[in-house]
XYZ file of C-alpha atoms in Angstrom:
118
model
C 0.000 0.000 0.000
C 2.172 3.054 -1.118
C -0.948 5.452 -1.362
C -2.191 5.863 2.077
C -4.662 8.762 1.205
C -7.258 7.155 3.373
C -5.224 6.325 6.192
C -4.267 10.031 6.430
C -7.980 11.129 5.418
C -9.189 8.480 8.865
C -6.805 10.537 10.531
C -8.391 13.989 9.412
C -11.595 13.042 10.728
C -10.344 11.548 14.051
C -11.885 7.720 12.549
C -9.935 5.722 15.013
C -11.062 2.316 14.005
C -10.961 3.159 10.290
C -7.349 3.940 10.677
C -6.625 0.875 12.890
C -8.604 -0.934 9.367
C -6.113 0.902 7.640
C -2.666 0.057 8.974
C -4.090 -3.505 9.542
C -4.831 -3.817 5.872
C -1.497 -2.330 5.116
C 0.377 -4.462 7.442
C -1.295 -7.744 5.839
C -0.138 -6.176 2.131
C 3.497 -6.329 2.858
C 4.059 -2.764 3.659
C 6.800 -2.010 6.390
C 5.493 -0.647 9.783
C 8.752 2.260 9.079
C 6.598 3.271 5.798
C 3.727 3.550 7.297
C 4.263 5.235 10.321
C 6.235 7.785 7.985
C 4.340 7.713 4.756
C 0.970 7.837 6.480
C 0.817 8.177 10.716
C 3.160 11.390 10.133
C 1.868 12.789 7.107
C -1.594 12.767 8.332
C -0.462 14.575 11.739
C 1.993 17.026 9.982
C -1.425 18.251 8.462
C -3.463 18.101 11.210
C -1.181 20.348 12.875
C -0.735 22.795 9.723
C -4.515 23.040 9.657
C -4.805 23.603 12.918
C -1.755 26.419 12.809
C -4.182 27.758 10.062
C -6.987 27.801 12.282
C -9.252 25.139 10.853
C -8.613 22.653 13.580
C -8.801 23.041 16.975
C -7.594 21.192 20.080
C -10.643 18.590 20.153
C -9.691 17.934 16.298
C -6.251 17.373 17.103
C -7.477 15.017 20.383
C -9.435 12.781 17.806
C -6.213 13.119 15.204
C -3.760 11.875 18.030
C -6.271 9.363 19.367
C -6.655 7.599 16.093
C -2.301 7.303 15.301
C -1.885 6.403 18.807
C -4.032 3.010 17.954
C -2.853 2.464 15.075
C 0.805 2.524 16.184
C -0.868 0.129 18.889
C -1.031 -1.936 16.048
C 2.140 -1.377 14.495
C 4.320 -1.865 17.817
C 4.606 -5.566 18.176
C 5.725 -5.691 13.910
C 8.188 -2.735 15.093
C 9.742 -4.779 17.617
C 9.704 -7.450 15.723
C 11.682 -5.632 12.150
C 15.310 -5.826 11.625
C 15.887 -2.583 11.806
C 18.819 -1.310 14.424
C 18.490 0.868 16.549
C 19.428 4.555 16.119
C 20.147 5.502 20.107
C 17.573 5.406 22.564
C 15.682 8.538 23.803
C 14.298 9.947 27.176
C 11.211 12.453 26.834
C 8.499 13.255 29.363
C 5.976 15.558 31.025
C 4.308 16.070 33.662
C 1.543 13.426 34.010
C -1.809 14.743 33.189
C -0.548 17.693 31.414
C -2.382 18.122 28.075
C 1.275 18.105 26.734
C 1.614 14.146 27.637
C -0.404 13.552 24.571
C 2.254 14.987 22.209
C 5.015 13.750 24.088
C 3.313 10.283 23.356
C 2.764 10.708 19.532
C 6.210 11.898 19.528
C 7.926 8.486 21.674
C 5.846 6.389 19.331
C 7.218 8.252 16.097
C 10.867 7.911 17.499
C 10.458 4.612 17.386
C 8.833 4.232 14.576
C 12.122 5.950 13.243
C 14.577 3.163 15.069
C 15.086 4.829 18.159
C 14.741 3.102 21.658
């Protein structure tokens, strides 16, 4: 799956399951959790948050956005740990608990290591 226009459209309109469908159906066609996680999980945020620098989404849009990449990299993890890829270094990054900012910091561990860090 090298077009993943409607994995990043699920993740426009917050469609968690739809985007768990997505990376599922991706996953079972050979693509590699790196490409997806790049190619689609990122892309699709990248625009949620230009749209919402733009002022056409707000923080409940980007709550729905977030919510739906965090499952599907709940689906992704276990093929991530699982790839041959090496690692890159390993990473420390946190919050305060219960800040909204935990729910970035999140998206953001889960990216690194979709990327190959630990």
């Amino acid at each position: 799956m090298s077009d993943y226009s409607n994995l990043i459209q699920a993740i426009l309109e917050g469609n968690d399951v739809r985007c768990v469908e997505l990376t599922n159906e991706a996953l079972n066609e050979g693509a590699s959790p790196q490409d997806i996680v790049s190619s689609g999980l990122q892309a699709g945020m990248l625009i949620v948050g230009d749209r919402f620098s733009a002022g056409d989404f707000f923080i409940p849009d980007m709550l729905l956005a977030a919510r739906a990449v965090t499952r599907a990299m709940e689906a992704i993890r276990p093929r991530l740990s699982d790839s041959e890829m090496p690692t890159l270094g390993r990473v420390v990054i946190g919050t305060v608990s219960g800040d909204i900012h935990d729910i970035g910091k999140n998206l953001v561990a889960m990216f690194l290591r979709g990327a190959g860090f630990e």
